Coordinates of C-alpha atoms and ligand atoms in Angstrom, one line a residue:
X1 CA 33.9 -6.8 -1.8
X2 CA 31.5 -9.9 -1.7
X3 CA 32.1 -12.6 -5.3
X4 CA 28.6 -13.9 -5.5
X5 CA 29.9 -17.6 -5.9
X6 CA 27.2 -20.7 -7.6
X7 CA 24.5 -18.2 -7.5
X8 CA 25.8 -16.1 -10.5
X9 CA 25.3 -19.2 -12.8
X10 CA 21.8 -18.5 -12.4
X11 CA 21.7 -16.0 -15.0
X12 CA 17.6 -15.6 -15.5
X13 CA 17.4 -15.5 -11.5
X14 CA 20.8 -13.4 -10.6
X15 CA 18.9 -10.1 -10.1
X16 CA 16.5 -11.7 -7.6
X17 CA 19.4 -13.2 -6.3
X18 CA 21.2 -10.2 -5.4
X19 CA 18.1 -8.5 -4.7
X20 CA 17.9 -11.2 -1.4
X21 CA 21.2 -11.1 -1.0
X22 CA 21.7 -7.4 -0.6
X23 CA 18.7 -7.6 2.0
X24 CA 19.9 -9.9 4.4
X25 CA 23.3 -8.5 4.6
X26 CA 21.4 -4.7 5.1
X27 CA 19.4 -6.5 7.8
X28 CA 22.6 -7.7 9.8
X29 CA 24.9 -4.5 9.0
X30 CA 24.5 -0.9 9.8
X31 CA 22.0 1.1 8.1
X32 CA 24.4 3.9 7.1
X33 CA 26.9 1.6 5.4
X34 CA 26.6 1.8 1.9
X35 CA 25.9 -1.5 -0.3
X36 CA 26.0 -1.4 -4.3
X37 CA 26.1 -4.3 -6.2
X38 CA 26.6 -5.2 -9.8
X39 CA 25.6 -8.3 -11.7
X40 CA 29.2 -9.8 -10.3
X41 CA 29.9 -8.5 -7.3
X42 CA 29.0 -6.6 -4.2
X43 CA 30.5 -3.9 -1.9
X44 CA 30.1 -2.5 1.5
X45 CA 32.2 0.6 2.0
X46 CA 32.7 0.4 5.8
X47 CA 35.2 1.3 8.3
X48 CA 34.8 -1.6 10.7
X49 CA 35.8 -4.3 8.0
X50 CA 36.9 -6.8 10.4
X51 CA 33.7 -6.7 12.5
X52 CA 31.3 -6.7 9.4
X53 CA 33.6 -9.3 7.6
X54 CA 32.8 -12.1 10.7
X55 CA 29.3 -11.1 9.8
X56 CA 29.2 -12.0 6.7
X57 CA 30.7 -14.9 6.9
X58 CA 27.7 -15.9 8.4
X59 CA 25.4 -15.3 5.8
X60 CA 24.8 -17.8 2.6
X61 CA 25.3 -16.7 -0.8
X62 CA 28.6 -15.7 -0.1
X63 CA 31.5 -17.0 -2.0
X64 CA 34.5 -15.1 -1.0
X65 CA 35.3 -11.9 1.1
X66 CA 37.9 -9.6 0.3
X67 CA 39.1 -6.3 2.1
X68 CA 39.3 -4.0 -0.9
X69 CA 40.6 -0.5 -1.8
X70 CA 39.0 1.9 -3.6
X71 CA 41.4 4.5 -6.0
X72 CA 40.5 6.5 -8.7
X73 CA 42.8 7.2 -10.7
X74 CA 45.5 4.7 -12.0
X75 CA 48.4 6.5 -11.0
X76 CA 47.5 5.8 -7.3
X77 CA 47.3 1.8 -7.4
X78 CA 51.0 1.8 -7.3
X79 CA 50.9 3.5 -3.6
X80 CA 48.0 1.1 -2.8
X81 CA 49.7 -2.2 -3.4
X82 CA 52.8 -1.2 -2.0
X83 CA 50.8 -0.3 1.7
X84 CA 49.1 -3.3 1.2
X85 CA 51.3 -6.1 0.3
X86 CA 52.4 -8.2 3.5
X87 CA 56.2 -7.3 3.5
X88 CA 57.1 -10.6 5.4
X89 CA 56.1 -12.2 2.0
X90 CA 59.0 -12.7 -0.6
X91 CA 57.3 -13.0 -3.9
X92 CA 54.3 -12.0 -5.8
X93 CA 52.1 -12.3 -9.1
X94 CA 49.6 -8.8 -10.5
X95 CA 46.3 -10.3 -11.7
X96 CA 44.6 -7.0 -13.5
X97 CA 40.5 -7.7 -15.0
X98 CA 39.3 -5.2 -16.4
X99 CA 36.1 -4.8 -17.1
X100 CA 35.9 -0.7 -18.5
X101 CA 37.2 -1.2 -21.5
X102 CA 37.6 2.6 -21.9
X103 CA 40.8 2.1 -20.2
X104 CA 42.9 0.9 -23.2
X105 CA 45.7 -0.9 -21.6
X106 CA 45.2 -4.6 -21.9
X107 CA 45.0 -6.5 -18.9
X108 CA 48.2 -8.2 -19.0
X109 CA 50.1 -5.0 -20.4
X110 CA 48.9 -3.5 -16.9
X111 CA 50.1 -6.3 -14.5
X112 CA 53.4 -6.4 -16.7
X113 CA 53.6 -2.4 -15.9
X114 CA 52.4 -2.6 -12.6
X115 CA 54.7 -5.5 -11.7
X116 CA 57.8 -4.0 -13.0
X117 CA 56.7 -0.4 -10.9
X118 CA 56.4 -2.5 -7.9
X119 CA 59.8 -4.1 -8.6
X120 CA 61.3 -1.2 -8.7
X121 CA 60.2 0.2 -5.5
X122 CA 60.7 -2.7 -3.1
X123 CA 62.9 -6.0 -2.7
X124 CA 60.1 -8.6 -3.9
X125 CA 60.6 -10.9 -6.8
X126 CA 57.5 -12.1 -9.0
X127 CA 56.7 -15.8 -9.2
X128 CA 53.8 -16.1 -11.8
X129 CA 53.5 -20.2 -10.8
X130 CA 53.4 -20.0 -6.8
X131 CA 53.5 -16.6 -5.5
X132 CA 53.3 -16.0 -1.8
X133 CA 50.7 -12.7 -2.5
X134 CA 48.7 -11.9 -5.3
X135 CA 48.3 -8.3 -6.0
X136 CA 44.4 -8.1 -7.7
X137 CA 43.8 -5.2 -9.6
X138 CA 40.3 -4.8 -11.0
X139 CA 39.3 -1.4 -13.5
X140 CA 35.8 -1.1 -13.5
X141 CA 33.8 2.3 -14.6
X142 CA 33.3 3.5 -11.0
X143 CA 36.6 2.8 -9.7
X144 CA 39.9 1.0 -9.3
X145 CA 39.5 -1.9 -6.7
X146 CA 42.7 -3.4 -5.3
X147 CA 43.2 -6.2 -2.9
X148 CA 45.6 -8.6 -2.2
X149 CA 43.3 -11.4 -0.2
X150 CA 40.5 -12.8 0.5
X151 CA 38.6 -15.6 3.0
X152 CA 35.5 -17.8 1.6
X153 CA 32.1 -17.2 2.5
X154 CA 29.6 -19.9 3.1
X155 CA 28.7 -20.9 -0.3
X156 CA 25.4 -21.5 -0.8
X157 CA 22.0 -19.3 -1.9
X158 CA 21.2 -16.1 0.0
X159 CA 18.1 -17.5 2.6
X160 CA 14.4 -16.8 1.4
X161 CA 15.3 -17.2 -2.6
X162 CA 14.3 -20.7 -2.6
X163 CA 10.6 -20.1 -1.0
X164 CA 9.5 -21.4 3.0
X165 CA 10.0 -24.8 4.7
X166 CA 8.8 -25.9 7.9
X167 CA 12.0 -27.7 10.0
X168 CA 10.8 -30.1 12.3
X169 CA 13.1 -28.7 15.3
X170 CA 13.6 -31.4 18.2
X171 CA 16.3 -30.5 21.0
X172 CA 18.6 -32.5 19.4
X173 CA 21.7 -32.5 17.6
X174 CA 20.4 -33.4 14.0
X175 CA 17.5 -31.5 13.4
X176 CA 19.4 -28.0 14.2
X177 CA 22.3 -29.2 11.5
X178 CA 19.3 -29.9 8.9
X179 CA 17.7 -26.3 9.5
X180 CA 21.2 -25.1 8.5
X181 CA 21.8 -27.0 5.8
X182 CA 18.5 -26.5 4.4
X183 CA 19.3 -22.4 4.9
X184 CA 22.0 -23.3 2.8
X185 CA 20.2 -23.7 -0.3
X186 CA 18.1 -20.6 0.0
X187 CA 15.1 -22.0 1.8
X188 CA 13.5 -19.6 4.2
X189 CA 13.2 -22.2 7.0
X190 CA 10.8 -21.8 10.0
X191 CA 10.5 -24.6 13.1
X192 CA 8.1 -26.9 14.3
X193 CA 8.7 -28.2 17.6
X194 CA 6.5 -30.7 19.8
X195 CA 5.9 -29.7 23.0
X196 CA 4.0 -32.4 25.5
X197 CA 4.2 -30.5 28.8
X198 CA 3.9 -31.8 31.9
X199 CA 5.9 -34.8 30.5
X200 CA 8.6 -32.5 28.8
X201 CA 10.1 -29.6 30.7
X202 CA 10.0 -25.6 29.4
X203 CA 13.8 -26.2 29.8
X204 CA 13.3 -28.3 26.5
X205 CA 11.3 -25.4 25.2
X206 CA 13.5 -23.3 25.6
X207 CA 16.3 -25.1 24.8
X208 CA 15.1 -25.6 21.2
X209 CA 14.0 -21.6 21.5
X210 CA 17.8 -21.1 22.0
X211 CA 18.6 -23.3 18.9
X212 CA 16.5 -21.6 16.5
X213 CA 18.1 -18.7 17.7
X214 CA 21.3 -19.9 17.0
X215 CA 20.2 -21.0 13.3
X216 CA 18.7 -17.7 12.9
X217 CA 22.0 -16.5 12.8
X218 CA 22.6 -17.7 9.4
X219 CA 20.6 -15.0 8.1
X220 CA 17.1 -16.5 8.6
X221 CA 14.2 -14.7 10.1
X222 CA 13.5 -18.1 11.8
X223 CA 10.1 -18.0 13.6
X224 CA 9.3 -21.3 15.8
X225 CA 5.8 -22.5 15.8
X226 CA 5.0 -24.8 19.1
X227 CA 2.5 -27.8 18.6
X228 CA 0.7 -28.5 22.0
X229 CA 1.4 -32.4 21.9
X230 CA 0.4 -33.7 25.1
X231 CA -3.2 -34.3 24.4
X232 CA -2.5 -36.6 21.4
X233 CA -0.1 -38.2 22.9
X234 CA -1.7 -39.1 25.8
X235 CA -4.8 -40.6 23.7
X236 CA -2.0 -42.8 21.1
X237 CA -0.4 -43.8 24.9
X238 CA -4.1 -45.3 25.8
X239 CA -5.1 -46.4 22.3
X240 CA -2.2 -48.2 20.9
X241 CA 0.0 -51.0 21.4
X242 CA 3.2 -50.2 23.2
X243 CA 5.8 -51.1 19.8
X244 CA 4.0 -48.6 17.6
X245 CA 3.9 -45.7 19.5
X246 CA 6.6 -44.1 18.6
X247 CA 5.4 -44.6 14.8
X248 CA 2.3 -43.8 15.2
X249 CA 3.2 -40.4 16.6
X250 CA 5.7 -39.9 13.5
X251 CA 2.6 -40.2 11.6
X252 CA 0.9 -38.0 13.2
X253 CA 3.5 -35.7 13.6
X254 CA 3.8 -35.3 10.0
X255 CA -0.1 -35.0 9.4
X256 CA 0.2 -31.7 11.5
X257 CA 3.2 -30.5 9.6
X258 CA 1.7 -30.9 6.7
X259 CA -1.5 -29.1 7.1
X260 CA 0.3 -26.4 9.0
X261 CA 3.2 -25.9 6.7
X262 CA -0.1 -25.3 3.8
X263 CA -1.5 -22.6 6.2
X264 CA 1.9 -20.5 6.5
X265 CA 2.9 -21.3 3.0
X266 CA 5.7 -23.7 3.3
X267 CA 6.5 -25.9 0.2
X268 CA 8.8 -28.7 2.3
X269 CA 8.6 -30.3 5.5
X270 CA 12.6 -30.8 6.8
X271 CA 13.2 -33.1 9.1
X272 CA 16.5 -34.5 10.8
X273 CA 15.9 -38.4 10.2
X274 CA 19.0 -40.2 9.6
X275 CA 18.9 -43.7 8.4
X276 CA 19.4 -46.6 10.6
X277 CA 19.8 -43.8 13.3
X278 CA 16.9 -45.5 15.6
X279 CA 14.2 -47.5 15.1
X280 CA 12.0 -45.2 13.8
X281 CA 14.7 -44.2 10.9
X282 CA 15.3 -47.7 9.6
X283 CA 13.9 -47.6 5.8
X284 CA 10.9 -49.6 6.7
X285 CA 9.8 -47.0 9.4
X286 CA 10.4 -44.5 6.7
X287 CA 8.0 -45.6 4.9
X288 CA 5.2 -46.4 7.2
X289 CA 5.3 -42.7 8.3
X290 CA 6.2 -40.8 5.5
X291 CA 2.5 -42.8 3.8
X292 CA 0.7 -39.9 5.9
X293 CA 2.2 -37.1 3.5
X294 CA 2.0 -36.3 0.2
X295 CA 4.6 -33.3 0.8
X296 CA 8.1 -33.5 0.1
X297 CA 10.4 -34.1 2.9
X298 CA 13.7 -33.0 2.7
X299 CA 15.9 -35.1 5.2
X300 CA 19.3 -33.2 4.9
X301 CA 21.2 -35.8 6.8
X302 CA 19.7 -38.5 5.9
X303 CA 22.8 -40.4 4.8
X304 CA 25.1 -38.4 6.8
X305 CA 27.2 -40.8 10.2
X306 CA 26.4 -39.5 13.4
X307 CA 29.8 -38.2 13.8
X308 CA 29.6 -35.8 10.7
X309 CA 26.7 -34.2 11.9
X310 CA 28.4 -33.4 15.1
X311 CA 31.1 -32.2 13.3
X312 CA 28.7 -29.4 11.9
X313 CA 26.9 -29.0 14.7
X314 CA 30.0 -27.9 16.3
X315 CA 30.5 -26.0 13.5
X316 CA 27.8 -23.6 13.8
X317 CA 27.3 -23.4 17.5
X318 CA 24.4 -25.6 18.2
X319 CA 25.8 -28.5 19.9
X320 CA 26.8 -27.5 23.3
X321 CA 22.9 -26.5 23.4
X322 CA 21.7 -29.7 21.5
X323 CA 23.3 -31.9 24.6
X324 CA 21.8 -30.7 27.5
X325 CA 19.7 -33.4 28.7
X326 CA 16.5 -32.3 28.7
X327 CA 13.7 -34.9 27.6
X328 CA 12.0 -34.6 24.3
X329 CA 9.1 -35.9 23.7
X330 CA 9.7 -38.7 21.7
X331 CA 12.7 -39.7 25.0
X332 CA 9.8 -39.7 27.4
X333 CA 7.1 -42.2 25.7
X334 CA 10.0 -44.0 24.4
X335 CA 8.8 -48.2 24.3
X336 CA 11.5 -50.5 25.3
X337 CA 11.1 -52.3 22.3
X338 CA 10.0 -50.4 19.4
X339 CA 8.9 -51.8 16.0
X340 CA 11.5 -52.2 13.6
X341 CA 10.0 -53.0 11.0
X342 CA 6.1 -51.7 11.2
X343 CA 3.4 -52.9 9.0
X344 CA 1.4 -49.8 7.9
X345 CA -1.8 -51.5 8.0
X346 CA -1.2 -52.5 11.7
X347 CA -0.7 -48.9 12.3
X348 CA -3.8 -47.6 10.4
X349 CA -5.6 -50.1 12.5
X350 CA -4.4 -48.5 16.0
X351 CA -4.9 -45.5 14.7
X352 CA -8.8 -45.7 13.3
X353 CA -9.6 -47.2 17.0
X354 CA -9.6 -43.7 18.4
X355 CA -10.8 -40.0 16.3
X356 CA -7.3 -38.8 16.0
X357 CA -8.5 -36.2 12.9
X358 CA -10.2 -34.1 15.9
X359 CA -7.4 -34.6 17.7
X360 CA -4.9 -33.5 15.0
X361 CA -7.3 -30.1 14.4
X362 CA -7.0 -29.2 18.0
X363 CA -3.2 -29.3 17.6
X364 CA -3.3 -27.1 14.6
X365 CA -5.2 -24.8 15.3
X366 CA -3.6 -24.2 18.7
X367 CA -0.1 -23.9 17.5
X368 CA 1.7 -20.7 18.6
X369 CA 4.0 -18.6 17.6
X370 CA 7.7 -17.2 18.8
X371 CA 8.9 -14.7 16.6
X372 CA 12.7 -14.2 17.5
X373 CA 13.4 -11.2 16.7
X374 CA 10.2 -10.0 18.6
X375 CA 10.3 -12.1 21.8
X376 CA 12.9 -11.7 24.0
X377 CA 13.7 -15.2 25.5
X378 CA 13.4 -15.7 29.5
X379 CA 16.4 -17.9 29.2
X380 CA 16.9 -20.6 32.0
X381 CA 19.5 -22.1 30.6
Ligands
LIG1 P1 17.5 -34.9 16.8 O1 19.0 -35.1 17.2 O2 17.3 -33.9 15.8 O3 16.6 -34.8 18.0 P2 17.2 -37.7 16.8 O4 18.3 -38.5 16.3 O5 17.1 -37.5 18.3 O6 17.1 -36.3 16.1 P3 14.4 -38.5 16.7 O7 14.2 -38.0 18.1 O8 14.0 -39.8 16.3 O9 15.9 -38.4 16.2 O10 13.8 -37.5 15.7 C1 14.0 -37.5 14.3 C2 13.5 -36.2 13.8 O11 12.1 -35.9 14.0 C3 14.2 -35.0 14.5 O12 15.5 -34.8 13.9 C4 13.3 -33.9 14.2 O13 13.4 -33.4 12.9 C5 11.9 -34.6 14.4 N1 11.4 -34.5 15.8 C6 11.6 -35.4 16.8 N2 11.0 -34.9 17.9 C7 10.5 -33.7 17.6 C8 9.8 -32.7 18.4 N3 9.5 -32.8 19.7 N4 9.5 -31.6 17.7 C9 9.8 -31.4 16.4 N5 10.4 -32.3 15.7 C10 10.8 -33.4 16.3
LIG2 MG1 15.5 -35.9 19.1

């Protein structure tokens, strides 16, 4: 049984909600499980509950997880909770909802009954304050559903209800992290990633290949788009000074998300800038490169400490990838001394001395496309 969690206070949008919901768990599950789903909850009658329970617990939208058993008839929640009620536990509490109101026993009349049956039977005592097991009992019109625990899900929105952003995807630790967290509110997230080849490696491709693979997990259908970099790079290397490089490629960086994320429909661009991080993630470099784009830019850690990130990063598997050291782009034409605080004016003036719009429509319109579930990865890793 899956509890829906924040998404059910969404009352105009809860059917839609489901409606994604139910789809991503069907795409990670087998196809002849059967799902059914009411406006509170959801089940998946399945014999292989522990495997399909660690895949859930992957997928957002989720709010808790319970094993739950299906009677009938009344009469047989009695054998039920005594089969499943840990006996290494000394004390217990019956919580009874019922929702068919056709069954004319009020709830508490039921856990009272129930309670003093189970008494009976076995050597427990009932604790209503601090039980060690609580025995739920829920009567609903297509069954009697009885559990005794359950594990949280994810939280969250089920991925794809909140519409498509584009994640700017380096190798690193934080962007990764932001493409989850980002997944966490329902945002069907694809990547972005720079690639400047000969000066960056296809182990870095493929590195960030294996991370969006890793975030895809979280049931995304992550596609990654690559951006063939090194042309425009090259040309800001010869055409600006040394201290604004790495600015002016954030610029431009961002001018090719945003006209990309309009062709494949993305409402966002998310990105892992965190602030004070580096140089180009004081405030001041913030806003000198975010003056390209009139998009919103969701930065997801933005005020999180390096050390929380990792923390997540661990979390969900991408770290051990995120610190091999392969060289991103940004690592290679990295100035020894890059501006802290740039002066937007300076950098539209480095910019107009060579035709980066020409420049910025080759990169477009030669981005391509790595489908995950399509492509299988020749992993070098
Ligand atoms: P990360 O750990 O995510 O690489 P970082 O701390 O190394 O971040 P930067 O390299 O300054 O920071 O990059 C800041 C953000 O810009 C990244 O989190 C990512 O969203 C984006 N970015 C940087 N390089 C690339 C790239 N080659 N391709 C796509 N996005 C990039
Ligand atoms: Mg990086």
């Amino acid at each position: 049984m899956i509890k829906y969690g924040e998404l059910t206070t969404k009352k105009g949008n809860r059917k839609e909600f489901i409606r994604v919901l139910s789809q991503n768990i069907k795409r990670l599950i087998d196809d002849d499980m059967i799902v059914t789903s009411d406006l509170s909850r959801m089940y998946i009658e399945c014999e292989n509950v522990e495997s399909v329970s660690k895949k859930l617990k992957k997928i957002f939208g989720i709010h808790g997880i319970a094993t739950v058993y299906k009677v009938n008839n009344i009469d047989e929640v009695l054998d039920v909770s005594l089969k499943i009620m840990d006996k290494s536990k000394k004390t217990f509490k019956v919580v009874t909802k019922r929702s068919d109101k056709s069954f004319k026993t009020s709830s508490m009349d039921y856990s009272r009954i129930l309670g003093g049956q189970i008494l009976k039977n076995t050597n427990f005592k009932v604790d209503v304050h601090n039980p060690d097991i609580i025995l739920n009992v829920e009567i609903r019109k297509d069954g009697i559903y009885v559990y005794t625990s359950e594990v949280s899900g994810l939280g969250g929105y089920p991925v794809g209800i909140a519409g498509k952003g584009l994640l700017m995807l380096s190798g690193g630790i934080d962007s990764p992290v932001c493409g989850y967290l980002a997944m966490k509110r329902g945002v069907n997230v694809e990547c972005i990633y720079f690639d400047s080849p000969p000066h960056t490696s296809i182990e870095a491709k493929n590195k960030v290949k294996k991370l969006s693979d890793i975030i895809n997990n979280y049931s995304g259908r992550v596609k990654l788009h690559v951006v063939p970099f090194t042309h425009l790079q090259e040309e800001i290397y010869k055409n600006c000074s040394t201290d604004y490089m790495i600015t002016i490629m954030r610029r431009m960086m961002y001018r090719i998300c945003e006209k990309y994320a309009k062709k494949i429909g993305a409402k966002v661009i998310i990105n892992g800038e965190s602030i004070g991080q580096v140089a180009s993630q004081t405030l001041d470099s913030l806003l000198c490169i975010n003056e390209v784009t009139n998009m919103p830019i969701i930065r997801p850690v933005a005020t999180f400490d390096k050390l929380e990130i990792i923390e997540i990063a661990k979390e969900i598997g991408t770290y051990d990838i995120s610190i091999l050291p392969y060289e991103d782009c940004c690592t290679v034409f990295v100035p020894k001394h890059p501006v802290i605080k740039p002066d937007t004016e300076k950098a539209k003036k480095y910019e107009n001395s060579f035709d980066y719009e020409s420049l910025i429509d080759e990169c477009v319109n030669n981005i391509y496309t790595i489908d995950s579930f399509k492509d299988e990865f020749d992993d070098i890793l």
